[in-house]
PDB file of C-alpha atoms in Angstrom:
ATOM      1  CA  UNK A 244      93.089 124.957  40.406  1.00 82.00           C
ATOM      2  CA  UNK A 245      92.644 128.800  39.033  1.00 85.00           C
ATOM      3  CA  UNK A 246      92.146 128.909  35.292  1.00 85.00           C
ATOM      4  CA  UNK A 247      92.012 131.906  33.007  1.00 88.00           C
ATOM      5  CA  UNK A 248      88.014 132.095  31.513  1.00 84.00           C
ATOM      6  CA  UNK A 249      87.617 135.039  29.393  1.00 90.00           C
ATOM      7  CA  UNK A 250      85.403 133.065  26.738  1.00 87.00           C
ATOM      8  CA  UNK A 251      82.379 134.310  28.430  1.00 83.00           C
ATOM      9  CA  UNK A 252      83.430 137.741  28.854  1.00 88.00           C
ATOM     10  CA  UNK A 253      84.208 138.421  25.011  1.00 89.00           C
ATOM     11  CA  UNK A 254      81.069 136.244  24.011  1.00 83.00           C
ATOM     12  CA  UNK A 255      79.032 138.726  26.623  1.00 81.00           C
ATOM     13  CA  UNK A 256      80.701 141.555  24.638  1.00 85.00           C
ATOM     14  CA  UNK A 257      79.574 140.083  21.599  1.00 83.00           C
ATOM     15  CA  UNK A 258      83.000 140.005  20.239  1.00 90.00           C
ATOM     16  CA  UNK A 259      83.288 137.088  17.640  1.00 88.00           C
ATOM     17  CA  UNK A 260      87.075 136.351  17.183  1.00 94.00           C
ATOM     18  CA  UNK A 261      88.887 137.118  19.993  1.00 95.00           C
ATOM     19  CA  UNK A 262      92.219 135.894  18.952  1.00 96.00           C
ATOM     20  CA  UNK A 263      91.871 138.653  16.528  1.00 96.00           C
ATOM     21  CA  UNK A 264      90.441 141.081  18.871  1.00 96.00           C
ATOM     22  CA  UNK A 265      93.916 139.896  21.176  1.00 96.00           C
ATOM     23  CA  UNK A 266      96.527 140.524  18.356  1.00 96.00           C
ATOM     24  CA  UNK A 267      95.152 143.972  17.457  1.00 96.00           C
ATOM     25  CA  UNK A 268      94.705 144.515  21.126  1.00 95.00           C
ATOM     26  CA  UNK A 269      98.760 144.172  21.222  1.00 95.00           C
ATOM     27  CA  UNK A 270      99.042 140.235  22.364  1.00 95.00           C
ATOM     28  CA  UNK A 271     101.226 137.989  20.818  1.00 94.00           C
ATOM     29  CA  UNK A 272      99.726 135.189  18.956  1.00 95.00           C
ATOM     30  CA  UNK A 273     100.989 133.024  21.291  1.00 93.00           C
ATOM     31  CA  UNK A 274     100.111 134.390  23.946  1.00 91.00           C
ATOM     32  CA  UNK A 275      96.603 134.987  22.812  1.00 93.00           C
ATOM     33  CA  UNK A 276      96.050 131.271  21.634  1.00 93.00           C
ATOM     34  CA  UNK A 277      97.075 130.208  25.626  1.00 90.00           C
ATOM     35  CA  UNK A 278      94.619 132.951  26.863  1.00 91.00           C
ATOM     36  CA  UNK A 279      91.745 131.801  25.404  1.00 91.00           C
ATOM     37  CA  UNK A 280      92.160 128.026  25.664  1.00 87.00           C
ATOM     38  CA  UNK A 281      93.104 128.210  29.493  1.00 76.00           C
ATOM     39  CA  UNK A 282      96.176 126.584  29.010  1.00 78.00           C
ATOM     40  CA  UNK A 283      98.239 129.481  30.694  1.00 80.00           C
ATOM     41  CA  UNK A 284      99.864 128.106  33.756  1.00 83.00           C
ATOM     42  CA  UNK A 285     101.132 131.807  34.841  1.00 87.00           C
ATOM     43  CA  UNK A 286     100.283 135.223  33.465  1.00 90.00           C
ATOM     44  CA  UNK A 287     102.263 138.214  33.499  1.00 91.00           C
ATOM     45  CA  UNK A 288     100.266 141.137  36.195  1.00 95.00           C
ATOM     46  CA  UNK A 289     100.652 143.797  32.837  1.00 94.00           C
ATOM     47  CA  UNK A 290      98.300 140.845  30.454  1.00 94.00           C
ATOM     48  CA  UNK A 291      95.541 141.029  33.673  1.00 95.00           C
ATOM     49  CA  UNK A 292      95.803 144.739  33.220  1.00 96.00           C
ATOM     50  CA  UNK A 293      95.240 144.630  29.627  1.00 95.00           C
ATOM     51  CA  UNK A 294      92.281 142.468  29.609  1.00 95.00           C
ATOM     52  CA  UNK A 295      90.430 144.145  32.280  1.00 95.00           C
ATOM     53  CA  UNK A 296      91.261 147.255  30.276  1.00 95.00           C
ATOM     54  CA  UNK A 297      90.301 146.028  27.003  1.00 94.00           C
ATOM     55  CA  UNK A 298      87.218 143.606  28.219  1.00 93.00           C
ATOM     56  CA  UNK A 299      86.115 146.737  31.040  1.00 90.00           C
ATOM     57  CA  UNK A 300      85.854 144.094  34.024  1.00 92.00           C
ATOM     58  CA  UNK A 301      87.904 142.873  36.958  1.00 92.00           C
ATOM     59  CA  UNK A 302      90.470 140.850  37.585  1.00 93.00           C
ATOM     60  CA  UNK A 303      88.831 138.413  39.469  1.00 90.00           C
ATOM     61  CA  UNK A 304      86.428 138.363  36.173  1.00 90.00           C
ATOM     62  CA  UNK A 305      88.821 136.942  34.409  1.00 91.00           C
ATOM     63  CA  UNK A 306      89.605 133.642  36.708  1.00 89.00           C
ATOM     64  CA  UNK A 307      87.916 130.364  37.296  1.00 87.00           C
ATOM     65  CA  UNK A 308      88.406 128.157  40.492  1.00 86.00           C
ATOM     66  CA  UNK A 309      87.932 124.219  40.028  1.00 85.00           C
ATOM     67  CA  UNK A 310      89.052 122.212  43.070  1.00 85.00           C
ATOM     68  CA  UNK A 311      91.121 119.567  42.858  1.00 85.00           C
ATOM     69  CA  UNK A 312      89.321 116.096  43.361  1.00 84.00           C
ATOM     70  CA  UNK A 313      89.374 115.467  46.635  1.00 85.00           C
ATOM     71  CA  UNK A 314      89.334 119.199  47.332  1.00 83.00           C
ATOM     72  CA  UNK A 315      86.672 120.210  50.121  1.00 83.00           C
ATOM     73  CA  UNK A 316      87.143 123.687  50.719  1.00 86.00           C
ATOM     74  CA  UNK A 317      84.319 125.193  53.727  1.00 86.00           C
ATOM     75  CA  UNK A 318      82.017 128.073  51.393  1.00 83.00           C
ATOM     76  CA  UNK A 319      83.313 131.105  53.602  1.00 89.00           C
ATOM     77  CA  UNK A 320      86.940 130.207  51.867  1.00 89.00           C
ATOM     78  CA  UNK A 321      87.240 133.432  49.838  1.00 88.00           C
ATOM     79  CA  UNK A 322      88.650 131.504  46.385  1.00 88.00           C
ATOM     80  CA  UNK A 323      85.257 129.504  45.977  1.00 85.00           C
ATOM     81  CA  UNK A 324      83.482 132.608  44.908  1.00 84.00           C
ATOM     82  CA  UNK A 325      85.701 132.144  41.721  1.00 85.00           C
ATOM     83  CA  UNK A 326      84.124 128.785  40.725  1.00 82.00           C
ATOM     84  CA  UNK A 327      81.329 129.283  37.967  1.00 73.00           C
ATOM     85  CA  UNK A 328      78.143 127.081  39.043  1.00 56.00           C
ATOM     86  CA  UNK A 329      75.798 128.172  36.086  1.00 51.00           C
ATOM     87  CA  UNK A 330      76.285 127.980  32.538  1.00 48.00           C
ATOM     88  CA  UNK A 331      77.534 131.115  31.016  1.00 53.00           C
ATOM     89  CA  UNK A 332      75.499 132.132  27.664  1.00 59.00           C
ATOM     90  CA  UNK A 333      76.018 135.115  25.680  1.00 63.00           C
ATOM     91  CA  UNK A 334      73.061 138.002  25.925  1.00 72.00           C
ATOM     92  CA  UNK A 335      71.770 136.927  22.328  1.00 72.00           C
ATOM     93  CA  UNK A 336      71.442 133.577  23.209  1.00 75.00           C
ATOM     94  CA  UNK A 337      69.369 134.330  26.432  1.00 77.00           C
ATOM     95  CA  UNK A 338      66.669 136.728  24.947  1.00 80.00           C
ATOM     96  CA  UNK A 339      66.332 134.682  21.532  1.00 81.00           C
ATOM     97  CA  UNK A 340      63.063 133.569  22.493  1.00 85.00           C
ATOM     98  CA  UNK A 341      62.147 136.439  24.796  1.00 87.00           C
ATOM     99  CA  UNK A 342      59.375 138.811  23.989  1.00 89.00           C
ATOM    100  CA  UNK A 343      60.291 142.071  23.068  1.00 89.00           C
ATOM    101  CA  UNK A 344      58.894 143.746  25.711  1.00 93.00           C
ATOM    102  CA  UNK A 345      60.987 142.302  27.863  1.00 91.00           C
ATOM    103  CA  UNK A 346      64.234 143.075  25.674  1.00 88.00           C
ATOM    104  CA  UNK A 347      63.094 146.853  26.056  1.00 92.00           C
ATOM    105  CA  UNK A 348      63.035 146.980  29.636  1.00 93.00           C
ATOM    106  CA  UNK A 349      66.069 145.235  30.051  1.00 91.00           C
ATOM    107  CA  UNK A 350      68.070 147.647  27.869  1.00 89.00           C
ATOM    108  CA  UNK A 351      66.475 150.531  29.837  1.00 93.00           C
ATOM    109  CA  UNK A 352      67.503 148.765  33.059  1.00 94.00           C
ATOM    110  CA  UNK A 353      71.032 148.829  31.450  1.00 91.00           C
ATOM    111  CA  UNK A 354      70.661 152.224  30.342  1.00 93.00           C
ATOM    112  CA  UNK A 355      70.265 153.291  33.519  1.00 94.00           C
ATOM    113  CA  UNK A 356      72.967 151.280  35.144  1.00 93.00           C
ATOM    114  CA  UNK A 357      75.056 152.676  32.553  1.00 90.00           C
ATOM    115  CA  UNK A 358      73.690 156.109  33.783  1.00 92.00           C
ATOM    116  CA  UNK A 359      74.536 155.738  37.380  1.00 91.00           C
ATOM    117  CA  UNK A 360      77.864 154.293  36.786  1.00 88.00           C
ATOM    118  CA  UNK A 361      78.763 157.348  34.357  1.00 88.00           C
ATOM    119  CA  UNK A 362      77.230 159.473  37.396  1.00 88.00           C
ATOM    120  CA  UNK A 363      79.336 157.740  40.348  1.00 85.00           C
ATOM    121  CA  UNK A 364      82.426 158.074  38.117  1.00 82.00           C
ATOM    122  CA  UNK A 365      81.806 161.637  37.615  1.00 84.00           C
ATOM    123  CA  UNK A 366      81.345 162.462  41.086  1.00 83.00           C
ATOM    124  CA  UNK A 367      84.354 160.089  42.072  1.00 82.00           C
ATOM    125  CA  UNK A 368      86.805 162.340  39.663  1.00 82.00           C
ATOM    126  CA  UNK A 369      85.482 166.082  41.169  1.00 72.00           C
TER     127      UNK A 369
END
């Protein structure tokens, strides 16, 4: 079954109330509660929009595929590269106990990713 998992993604962008972030972001309070407790059985196509807007990632970011029980689907079926194998932690949580050495190059590993992607959109838009 596909399930809604946008926990990670707003833990990842360190944001720490996301039902809040939601309702300012223009969801209902309804809406927002089913959002983040994957209990939405259908989502309107503007919502996926809105959150790959808001949360800067992809649609397929935003789903989770759990087989059914006696599911076996063969690995080249294209919806198993939704299910989530490792255990999602946010970015503070995995360099906690990291030297800082390491933090630095990792932010200037994302600095420069951040670089090229700024780059490839520029050059994309001319």
């Amino acid at each position: 079954m596909l399930f809604l998992n946008v926990l990670s993604i707003f833990s990842a962008r360190g944001i720490d109330r996301p039902s809040t972030f939601l309702i300012k972001a223009g969801f209902s309070a309804h809406s927002a509660h089913y959002i983040l407790h994957g209990k939405t059985r259908s989502i309107r196509l503007d919502h996926i929009e809105s959150l790959c807007k808001l949360l800067i990632c992809e649609p397929s970011d935003l789903f989770t595929w759990k087989p059914d029980q006696n599911e076996n689907l063969p690995a080249s079926q294209p919806i198993t590269k939704l299910r989530k194998h490792e255990t999602q932690q946010s970015i503070q949580n995995l360099i906690t106990d990291m030297p800082f050495k390491q933090i630095k190059e990792i932010a200037a590993v994302i600095k420069e990713k951040k670089e090229e992607a700024i780059t490839l959109k520029t050059k994309n838009e001319a």
